[in-house]
JSON list of C-alpha atoms in Angstrom, two decimals:
[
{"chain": "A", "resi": 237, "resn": "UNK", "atom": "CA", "xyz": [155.31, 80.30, 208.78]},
{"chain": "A", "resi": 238, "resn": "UNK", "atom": "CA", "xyz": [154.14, 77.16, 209.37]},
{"chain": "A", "resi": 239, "resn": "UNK", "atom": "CA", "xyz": [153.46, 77.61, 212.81]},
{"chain": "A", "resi": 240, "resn": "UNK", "atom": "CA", "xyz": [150.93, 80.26, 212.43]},
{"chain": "A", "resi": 241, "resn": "UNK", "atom": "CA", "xyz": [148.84, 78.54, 210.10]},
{"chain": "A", "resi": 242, "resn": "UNK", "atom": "CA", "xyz": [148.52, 75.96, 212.42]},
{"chain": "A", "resi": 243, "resn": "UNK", "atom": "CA", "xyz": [147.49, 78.08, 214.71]},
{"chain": "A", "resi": 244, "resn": "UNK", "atom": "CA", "xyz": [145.11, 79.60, 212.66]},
{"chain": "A", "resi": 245, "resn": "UNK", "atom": "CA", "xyz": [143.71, 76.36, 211.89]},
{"chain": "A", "resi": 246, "resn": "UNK", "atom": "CA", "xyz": [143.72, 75.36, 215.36]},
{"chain": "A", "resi": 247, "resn": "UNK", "atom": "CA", "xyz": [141.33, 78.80, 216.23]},
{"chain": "A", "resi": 248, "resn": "UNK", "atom": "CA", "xyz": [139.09, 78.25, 213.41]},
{"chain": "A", "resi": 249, "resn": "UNK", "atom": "CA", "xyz": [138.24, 74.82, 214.02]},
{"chain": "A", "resi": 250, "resn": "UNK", "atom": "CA", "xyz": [137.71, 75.79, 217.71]},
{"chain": "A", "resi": 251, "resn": "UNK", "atom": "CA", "xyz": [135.26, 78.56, 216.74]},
{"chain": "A", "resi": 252, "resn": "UNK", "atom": "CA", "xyz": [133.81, 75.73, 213.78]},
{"chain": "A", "resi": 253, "resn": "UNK", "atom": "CA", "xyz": [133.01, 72.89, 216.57]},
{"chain": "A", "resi": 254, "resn": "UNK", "atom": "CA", "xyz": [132.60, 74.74, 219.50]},
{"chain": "A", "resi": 255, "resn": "UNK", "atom": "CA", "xyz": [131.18, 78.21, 219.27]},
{"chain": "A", "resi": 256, "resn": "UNK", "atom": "CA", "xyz": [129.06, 77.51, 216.10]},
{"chain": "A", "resi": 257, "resn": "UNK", "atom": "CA", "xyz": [127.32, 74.79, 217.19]},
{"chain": "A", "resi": 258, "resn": "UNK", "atom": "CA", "xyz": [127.22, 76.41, 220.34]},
{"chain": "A", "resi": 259, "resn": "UNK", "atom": "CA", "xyz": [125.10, 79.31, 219.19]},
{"chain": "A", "resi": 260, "resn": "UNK", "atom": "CA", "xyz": [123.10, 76.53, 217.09]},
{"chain": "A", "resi": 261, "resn": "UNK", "atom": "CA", "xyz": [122.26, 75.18, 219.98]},
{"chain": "A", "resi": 262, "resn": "UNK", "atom": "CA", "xyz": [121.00, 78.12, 221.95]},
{"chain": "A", "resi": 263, "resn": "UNK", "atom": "CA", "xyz": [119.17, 79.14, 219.23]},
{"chain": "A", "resi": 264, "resn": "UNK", "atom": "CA", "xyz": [116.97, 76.41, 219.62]},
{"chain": "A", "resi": 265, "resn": "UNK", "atom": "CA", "xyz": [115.74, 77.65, 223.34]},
{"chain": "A", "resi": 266, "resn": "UNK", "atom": "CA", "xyz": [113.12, 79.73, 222.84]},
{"chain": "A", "resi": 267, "resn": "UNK", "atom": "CA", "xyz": [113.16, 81.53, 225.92]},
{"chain": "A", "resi": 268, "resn": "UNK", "atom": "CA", "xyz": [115.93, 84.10, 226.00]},
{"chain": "A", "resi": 269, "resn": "UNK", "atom": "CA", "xyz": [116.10, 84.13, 229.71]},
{"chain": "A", "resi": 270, "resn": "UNK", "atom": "CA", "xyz": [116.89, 79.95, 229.91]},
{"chain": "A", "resi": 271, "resn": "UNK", "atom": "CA", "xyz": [120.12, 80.48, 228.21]},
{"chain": "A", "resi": 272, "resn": "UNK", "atom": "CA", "xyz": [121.26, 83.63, 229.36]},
{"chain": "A", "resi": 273, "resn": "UNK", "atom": "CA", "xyz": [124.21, 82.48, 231.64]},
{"chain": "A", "resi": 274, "resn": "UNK", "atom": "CA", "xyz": [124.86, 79.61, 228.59]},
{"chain": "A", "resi": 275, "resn": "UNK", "atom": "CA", "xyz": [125.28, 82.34, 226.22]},
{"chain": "A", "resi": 276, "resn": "UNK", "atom": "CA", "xyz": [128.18, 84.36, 228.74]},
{"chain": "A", "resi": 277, "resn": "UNK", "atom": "CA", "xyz": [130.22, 81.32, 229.04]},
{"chain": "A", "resi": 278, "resn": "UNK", "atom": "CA", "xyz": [130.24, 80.97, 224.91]},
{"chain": "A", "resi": 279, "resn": "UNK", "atom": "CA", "xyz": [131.15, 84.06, 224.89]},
{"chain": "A", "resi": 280, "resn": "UNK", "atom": "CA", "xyz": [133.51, 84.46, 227.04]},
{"chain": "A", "resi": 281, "resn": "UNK", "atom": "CA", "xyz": [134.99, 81.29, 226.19]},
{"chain": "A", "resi": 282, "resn": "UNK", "atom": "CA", "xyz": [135.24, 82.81, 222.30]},
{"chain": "A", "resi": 283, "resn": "UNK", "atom": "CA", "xyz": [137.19, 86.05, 223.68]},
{"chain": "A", "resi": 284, "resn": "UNK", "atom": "CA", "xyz": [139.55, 83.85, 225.53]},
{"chain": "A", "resi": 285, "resn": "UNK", "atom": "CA", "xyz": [140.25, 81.94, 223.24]},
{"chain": "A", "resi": 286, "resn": "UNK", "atom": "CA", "xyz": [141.63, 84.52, 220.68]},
{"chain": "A", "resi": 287, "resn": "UNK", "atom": "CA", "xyz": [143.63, 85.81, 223.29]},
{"chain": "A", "resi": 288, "resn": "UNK", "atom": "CA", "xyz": [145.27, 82.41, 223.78]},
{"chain": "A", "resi": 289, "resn": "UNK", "atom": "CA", "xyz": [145.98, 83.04, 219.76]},
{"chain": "A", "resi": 290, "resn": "UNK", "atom": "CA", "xyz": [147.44, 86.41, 220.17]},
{"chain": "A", "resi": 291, "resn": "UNK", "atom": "CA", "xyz": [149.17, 85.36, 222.84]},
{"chain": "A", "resi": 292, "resn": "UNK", "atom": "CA", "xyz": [150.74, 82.59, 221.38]},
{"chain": "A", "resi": 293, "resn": "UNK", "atom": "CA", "xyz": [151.16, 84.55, 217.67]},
{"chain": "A", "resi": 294, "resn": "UNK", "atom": "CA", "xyz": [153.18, 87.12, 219.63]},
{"chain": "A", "resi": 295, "resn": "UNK", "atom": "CA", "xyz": [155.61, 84.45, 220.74]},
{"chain": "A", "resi": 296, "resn": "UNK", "atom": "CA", "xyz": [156.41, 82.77, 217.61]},
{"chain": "A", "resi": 297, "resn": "UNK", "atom": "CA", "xyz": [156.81, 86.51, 216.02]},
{"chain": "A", "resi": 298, "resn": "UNK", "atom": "CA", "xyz": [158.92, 87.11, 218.70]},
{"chain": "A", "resi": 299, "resn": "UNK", "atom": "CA", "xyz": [161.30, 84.32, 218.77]},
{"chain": "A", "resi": 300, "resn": "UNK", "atom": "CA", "xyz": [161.18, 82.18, 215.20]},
{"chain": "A", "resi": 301, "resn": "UNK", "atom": "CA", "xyz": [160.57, 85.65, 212.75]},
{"chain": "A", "resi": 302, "resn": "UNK", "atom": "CA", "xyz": [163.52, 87.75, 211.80]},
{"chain": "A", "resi": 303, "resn": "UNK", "atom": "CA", "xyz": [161.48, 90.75, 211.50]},
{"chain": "A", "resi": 304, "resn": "UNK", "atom": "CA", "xyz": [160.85, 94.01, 213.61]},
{"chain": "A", "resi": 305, "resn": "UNK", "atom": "CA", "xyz": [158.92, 92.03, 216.55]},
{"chain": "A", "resi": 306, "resn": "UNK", "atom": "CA", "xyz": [162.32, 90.13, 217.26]},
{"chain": "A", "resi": 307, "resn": "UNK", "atom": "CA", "xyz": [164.10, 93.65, 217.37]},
{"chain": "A", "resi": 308, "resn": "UNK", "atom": "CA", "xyz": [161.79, 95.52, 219.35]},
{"chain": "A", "resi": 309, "resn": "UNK", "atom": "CA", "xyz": [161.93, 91.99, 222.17]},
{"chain": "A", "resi": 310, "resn": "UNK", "atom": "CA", "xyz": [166.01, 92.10, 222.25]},
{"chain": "A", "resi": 311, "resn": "UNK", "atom": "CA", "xyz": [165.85, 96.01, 222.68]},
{"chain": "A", "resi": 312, "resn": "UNK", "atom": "CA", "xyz": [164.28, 95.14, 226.24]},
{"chain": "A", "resi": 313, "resn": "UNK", "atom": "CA", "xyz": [167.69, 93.43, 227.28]},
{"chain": "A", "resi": 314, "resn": "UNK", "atom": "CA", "xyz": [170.26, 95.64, 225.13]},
{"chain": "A", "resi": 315, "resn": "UNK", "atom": "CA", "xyz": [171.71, 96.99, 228.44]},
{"chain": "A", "resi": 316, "resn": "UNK", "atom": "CA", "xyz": [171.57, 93.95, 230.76]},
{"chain": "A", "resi": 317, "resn": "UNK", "atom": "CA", "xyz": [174.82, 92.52, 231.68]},
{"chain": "A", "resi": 318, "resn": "UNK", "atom": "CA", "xyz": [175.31, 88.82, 231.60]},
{"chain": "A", "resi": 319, "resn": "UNK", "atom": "CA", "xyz": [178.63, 87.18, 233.10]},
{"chain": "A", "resi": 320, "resn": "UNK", "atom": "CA", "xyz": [180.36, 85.05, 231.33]},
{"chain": "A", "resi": 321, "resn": "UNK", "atom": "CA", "xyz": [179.38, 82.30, 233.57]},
{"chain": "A", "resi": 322, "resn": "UNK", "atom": "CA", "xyz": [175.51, 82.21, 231.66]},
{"chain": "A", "resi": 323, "resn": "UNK", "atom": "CA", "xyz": [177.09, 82.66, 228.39]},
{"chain": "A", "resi": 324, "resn": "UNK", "atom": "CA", "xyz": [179.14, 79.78, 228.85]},
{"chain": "A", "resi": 325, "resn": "UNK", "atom": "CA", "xyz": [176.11, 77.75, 230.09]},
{"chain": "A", "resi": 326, "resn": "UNK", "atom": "CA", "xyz": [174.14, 78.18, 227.28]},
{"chain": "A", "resi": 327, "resn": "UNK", "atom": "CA", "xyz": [176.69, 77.47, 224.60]},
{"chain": "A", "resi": 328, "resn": "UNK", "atom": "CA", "xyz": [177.38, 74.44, 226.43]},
{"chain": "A", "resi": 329, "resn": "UNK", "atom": "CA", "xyz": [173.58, 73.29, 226.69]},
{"chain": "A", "resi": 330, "resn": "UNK", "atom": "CA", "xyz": [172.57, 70.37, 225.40]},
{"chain": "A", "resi": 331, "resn": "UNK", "atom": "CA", "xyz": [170.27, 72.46, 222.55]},
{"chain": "A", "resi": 332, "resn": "UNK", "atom": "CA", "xyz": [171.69, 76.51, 222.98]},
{"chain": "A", "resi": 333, "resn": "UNK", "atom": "CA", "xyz": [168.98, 77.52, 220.81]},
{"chain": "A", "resi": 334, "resn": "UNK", "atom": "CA", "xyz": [166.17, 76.09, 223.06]},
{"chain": "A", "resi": 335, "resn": "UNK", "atom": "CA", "xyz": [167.25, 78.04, 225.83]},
{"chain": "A", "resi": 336, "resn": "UNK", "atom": "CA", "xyz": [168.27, 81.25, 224.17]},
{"chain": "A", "resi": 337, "resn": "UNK", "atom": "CA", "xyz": [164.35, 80.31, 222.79]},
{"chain": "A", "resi": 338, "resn": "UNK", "atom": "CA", "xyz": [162.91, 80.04, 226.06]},
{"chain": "A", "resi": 339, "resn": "UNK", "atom": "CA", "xyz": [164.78, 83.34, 227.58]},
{"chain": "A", "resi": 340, "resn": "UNK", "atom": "CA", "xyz": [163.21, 85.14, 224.62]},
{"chain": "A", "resi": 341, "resn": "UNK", "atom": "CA", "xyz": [159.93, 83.70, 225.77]},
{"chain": "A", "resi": 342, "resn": "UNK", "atom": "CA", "xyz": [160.34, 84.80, 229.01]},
{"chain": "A", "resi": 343, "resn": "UNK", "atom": "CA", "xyz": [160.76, 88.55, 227.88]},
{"chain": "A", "resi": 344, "resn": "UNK", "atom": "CA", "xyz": [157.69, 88.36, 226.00]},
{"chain": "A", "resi": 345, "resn": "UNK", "atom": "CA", "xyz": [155.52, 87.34, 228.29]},
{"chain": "A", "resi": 346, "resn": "UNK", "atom": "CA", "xyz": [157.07, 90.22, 231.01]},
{"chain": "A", "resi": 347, "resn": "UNK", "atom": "CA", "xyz": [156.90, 92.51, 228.37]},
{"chain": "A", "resi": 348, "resn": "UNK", "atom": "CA", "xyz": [154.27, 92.32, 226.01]},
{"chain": "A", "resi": 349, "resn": "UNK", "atom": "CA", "xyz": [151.74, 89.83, 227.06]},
{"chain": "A", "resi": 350, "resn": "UNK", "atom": "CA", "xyz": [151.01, 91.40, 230.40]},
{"chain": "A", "resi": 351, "resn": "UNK", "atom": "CA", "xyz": [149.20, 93.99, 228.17]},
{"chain": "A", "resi": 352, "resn": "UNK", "atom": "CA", "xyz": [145.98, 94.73, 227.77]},
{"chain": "A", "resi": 353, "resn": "UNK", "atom": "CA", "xyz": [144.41, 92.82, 225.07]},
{"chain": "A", "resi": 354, "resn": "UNK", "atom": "CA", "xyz": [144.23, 95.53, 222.22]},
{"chain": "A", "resi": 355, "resn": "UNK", "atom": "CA", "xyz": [147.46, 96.50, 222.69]},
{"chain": "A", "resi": 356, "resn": "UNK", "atom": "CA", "xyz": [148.40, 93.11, 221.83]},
{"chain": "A", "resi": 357, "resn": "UNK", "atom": "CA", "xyz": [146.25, 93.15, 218.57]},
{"chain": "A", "resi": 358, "resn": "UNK", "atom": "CA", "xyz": [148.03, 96.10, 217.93]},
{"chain": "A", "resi": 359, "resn": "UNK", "atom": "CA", "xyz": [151.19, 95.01, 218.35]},
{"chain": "A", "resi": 360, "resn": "UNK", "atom": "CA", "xyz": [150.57, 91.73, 216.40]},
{"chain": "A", "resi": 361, "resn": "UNK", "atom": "CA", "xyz": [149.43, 93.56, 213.50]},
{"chain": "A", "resi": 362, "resn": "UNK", "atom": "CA", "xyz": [151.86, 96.78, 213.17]},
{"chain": "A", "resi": 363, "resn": "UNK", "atom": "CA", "xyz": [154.67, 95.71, 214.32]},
{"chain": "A", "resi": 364, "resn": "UNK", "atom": "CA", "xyz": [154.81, 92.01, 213.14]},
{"chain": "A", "resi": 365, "resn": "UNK", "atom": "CA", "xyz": [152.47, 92.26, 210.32]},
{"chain": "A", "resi": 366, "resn": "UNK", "atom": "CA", "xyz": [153.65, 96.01, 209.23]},
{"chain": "A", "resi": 367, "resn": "UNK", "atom": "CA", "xyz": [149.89, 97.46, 208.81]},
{"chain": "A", "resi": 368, "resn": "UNK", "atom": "CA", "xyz": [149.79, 100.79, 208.96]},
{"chain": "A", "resi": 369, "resn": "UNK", "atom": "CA", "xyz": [148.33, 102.44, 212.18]},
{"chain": "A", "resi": 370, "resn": "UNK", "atom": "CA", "xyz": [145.59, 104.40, 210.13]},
{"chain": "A", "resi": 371, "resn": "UNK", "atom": "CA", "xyz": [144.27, 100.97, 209.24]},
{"chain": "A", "resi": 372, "resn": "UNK", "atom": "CA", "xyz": [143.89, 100.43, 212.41]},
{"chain": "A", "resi": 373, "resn": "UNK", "atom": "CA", "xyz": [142.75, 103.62, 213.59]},
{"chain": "A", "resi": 374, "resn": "UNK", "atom": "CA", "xyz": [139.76, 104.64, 211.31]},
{"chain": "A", "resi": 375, "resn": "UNK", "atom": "CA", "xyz": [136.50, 103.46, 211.52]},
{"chain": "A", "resi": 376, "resn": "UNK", "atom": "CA", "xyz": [136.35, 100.11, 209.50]},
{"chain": "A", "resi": 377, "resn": "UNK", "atom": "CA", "xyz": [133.60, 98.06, 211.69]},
{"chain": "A", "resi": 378, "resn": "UNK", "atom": "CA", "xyz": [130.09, 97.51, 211.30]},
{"chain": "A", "resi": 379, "resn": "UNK", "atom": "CA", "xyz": [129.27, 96.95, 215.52]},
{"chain": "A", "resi": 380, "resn": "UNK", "atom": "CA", "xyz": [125.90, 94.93, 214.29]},
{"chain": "A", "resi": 381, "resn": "UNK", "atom": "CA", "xyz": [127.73, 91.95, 212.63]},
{"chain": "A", "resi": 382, "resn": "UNK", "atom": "CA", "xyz": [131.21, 92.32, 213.79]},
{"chain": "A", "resi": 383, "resn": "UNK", "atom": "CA", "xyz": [132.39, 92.83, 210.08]},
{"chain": "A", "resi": 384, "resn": "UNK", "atom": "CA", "xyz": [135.49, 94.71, 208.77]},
{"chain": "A", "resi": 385, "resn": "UNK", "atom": "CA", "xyz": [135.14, 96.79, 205.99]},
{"chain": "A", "resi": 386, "resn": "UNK", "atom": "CA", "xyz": [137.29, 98.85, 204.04]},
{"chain": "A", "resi": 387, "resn": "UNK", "atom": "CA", "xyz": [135.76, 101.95, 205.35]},
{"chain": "A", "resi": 388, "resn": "UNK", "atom": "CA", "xyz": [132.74, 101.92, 207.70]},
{"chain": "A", "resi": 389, "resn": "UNK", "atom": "CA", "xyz": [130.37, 105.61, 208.51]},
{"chain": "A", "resi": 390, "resn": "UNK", "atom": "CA", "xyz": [129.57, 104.45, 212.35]},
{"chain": "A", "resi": 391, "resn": "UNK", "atom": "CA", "xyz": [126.33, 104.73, 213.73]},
{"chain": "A", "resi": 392, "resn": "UNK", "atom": "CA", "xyz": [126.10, 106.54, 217.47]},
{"chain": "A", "resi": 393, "resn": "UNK", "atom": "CA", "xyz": [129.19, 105.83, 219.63]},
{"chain": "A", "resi": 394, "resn": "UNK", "atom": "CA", "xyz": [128.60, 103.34, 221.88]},
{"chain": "A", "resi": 395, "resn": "UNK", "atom": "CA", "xyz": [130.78, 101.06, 220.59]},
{"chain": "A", "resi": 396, "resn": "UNK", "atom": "CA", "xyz": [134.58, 101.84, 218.76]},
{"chain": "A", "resi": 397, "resn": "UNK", "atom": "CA", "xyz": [134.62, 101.23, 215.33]},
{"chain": "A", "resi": 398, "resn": "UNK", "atom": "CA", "xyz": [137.98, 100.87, 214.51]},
{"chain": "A", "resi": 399, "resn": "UNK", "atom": "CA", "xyz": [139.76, 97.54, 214.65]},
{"chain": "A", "resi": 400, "resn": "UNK", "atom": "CA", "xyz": [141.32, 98.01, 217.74]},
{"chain": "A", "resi": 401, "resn": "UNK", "atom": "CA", "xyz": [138.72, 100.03, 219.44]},
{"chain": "A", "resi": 402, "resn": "UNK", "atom": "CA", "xyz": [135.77, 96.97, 218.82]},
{"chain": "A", "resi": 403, "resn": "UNK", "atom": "CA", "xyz": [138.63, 94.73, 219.48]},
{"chain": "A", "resi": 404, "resn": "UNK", "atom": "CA", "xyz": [139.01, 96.53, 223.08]},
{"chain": "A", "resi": 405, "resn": "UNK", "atom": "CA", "xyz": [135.47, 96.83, 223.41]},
{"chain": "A", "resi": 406, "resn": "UNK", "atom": "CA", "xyz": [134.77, 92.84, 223.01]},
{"chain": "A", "resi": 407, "resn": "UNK", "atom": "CA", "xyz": [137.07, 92.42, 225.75]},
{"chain": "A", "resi": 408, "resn": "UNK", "atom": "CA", "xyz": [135.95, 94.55, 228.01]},
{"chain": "A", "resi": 409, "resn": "UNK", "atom": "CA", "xyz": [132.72, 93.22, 227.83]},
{"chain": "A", "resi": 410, "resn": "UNK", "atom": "CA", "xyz": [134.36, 90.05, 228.59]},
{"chain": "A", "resi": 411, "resn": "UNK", "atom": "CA", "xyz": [136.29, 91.67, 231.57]},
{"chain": "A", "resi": 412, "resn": "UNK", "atom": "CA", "xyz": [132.62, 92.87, 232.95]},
{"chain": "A", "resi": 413, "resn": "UNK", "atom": "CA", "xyz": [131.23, 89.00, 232.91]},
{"chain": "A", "resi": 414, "resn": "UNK", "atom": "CA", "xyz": [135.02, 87.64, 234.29]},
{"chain": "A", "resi": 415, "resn": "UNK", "atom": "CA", "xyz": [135.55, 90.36, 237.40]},
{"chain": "A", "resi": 416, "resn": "UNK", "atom": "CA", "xyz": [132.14, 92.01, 237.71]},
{"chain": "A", "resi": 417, "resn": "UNK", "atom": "CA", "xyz": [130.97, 90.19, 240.41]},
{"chain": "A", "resi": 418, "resn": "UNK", "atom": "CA", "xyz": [127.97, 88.97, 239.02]},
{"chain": "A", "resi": 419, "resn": "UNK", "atom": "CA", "xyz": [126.99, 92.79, 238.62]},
{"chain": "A", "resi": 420, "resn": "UNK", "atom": "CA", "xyz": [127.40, 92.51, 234.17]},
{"chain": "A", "resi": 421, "resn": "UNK", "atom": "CA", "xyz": [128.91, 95.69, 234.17]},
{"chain": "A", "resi": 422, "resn": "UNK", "atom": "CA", "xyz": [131.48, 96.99, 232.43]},
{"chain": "A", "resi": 423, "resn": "UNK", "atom": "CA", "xyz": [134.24, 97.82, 234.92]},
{"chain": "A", "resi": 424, "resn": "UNK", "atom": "CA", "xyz": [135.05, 101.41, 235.11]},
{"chain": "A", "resi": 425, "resn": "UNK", "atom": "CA", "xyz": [138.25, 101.43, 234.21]},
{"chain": "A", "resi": 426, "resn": "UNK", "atom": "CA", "xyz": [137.27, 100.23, 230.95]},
{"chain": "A", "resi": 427, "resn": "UNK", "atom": "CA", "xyz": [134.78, 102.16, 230.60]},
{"chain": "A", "resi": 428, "resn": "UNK", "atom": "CA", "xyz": [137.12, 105.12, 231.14]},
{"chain": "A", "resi": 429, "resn": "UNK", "atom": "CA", "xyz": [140.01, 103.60, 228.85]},
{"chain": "A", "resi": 430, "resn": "UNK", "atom": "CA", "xyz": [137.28, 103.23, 226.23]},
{"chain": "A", "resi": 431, "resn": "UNK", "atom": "CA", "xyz": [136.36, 107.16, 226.31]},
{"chain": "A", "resi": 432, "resn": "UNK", "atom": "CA", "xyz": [139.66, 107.97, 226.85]},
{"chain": "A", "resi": 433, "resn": "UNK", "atom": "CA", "xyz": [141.29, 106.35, 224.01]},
{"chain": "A", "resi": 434, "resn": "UNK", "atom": "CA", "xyz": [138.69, 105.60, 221.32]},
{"chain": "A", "resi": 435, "resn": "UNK", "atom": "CA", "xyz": [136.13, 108.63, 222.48]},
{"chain": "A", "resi": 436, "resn": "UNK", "atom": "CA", "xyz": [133.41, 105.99, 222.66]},
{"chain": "A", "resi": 437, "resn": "UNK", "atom": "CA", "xyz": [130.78, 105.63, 225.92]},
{"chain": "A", "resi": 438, "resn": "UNK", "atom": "CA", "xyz": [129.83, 101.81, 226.29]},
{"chain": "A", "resi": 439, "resn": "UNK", "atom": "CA", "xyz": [126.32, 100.67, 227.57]},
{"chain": "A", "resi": 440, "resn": "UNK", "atom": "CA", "xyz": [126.45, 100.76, 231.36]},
{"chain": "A", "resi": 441, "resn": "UNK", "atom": "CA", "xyz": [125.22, 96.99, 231.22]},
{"chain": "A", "resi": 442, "resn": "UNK", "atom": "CA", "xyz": [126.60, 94.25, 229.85]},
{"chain": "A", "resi": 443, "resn": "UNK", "atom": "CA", "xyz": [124.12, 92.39, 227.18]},
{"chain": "A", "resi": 444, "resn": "UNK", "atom": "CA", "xyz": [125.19, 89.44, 225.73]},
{"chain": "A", "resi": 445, "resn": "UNK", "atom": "CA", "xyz": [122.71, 87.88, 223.31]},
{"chain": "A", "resi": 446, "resn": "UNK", "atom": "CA", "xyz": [123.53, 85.33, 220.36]},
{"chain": "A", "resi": 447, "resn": "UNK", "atom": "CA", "xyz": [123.68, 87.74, 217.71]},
{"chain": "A", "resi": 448, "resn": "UNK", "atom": "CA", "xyz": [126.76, 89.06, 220.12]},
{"chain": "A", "resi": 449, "resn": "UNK", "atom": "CA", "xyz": [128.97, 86.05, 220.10]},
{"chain": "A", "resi": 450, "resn": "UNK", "atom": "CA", "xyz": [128.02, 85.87, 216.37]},
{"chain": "A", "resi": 451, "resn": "UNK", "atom": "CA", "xyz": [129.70, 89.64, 215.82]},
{"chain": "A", "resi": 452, "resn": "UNK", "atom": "CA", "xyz": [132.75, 88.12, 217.84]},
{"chain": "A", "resi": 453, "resn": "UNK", "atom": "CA", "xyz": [132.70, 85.00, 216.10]},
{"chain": "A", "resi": 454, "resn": "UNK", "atom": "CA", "xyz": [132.87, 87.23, 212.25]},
{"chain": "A", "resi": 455, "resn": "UNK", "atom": "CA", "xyz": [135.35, 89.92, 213.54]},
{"chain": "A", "resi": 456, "resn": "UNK", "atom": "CA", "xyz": [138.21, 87.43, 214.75]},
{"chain": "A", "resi": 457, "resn": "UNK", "atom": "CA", "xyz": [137.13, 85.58, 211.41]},
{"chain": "A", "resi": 458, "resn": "UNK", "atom": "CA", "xyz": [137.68, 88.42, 209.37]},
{"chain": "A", "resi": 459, "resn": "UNK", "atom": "CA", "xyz": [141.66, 89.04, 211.60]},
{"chain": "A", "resi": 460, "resn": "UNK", "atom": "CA", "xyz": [142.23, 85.32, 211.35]},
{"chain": "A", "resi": 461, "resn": "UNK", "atom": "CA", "xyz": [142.03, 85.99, 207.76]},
{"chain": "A", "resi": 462, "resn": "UNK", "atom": "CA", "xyz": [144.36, 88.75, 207.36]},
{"chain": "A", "resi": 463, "resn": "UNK", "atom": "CA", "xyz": [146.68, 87.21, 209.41]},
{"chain": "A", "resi": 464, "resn": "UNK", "atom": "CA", "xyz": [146.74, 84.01, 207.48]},
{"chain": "A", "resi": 465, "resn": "UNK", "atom": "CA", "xyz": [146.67, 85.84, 203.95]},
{"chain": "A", "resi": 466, "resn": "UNK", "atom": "CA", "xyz": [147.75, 88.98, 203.79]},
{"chain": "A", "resi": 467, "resn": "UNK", "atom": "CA", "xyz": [144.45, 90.53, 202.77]},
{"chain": "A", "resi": 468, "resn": "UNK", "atom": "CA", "xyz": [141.89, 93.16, 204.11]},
{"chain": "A", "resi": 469, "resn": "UNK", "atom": "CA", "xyz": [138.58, 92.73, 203.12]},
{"chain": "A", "resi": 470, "resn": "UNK", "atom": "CA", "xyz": [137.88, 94.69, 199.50]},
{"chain": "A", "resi": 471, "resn": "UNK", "atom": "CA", "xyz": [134.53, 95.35, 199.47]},
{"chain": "A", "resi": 472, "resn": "UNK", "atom": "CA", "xyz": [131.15, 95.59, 202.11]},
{"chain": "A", "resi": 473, "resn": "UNK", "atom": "CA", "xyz": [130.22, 92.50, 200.79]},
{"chain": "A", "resi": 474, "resn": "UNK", "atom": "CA", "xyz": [133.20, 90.74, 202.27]},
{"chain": "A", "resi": 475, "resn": "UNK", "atom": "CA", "xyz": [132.17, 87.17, 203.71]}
]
């Protein structure tokens, strides 16, 4: 859909202008400790950002896409009564399919983009994109670069190497600088959903060095990608 690619567009130029030259930038302060805080904010401005995207994905998937996503958003309302009083009303709007639109819109946001942010991915790319959960499930990312490969032998378990476990674990870490309280830890009950779900036991402390945003940066790269096209990367040498 046209929509999506736009949106696509819209992230990668963001990550182009802003995050690039960003880490170009900091790279040219010598000191690591003088750019520190500088290096959060990228950061955490990067994570944001692609869950802006998801976000927003979700809602055209959900509203302008006649595949499962639309069914699974309707199922939410199968056994609400309306009177005929709102069904009149929005057959005699101006535009019925802008408001039908926007009441779809509503029960996405109350439903699905409440949830936490790997969820989300997950949601995106099963249920709207039809990849199959074992895709998603088995170990597939090298932690050092942020890249997706088609298979990936992990090294320690700090970090999840699946899609959606690094996907959780980048926001988390983004969670830690956001609601930590200046502490940069990550909060416990990510820590705990990390171990619980994806058997993984994060750092304590929350590091966040260039070559970090950088692994960000390449991993939504490589999702903006598939999204877009269709197409997992083939080989290790993926770029």
């Amino acid at each position: 859909m046209k929509e999506i690619i736009e949106l696509i567009k819209k992230f990668r130029k963001f990550s182009e202008k802003e995050i690039d030259s960003a880490v170009k930038e900091l790279g040219n302060i010598k000191e690591e400790k003088n750019r520190k805080h500088l290096q959060r904010l990228v950061y955490t401005n990067l994570v944001n950002r692609f869950d802006v995207l998801l976000d927003n994905l979700l809602l055209i998937y959900g509203t302008k896409d006649s595949g499962d996503f639309k069914n699974v958003v309707l199922e939410k309302v199968k056994d609400t009564n309306i009177t005929l009083k709102d069904f009149y009303q929005i057959l005699l709007s101006e535009d019925s399919k802008v408001v039908a639109t926007e009441k779809v819109e509503d029960l996405i946001r109350l439903n699905f983009l409440r949830e936490r942010h790997s969820k989300k991915l997950r949601t995106l790319l099963e249920v709207c994109l039809q990849v199959e959960s074992s895709e998603l499930n088995r170990p597939r990312v090298n932690a050092n670069d942020g890249r997706i490969h088609t298979s990936y032998t992990p090294r320690g378990n700090n970090v999840p190497p699946s899609i959606i476990g690094y996907a959780d674990y980048l926001y988390s870490k983004r969670n830690g600088l956001v609601h930590g309280d200046g502490a940069l830890v990550v909060l416990s009950s990510d820590a705990k959903y990390l171990e619980k779900i994806f058997k993984t036991k994060s750092a304590k402390f929350i590091g966040i060095k260039l070559s970090s945003i950088e692994s960000a940066s390449q991993f939504y790269t490589h999702l903006c990608d598939f999204i877009e096209f269709g197409k997992w990367p083939q080989a290790r040498g993926f770029k």
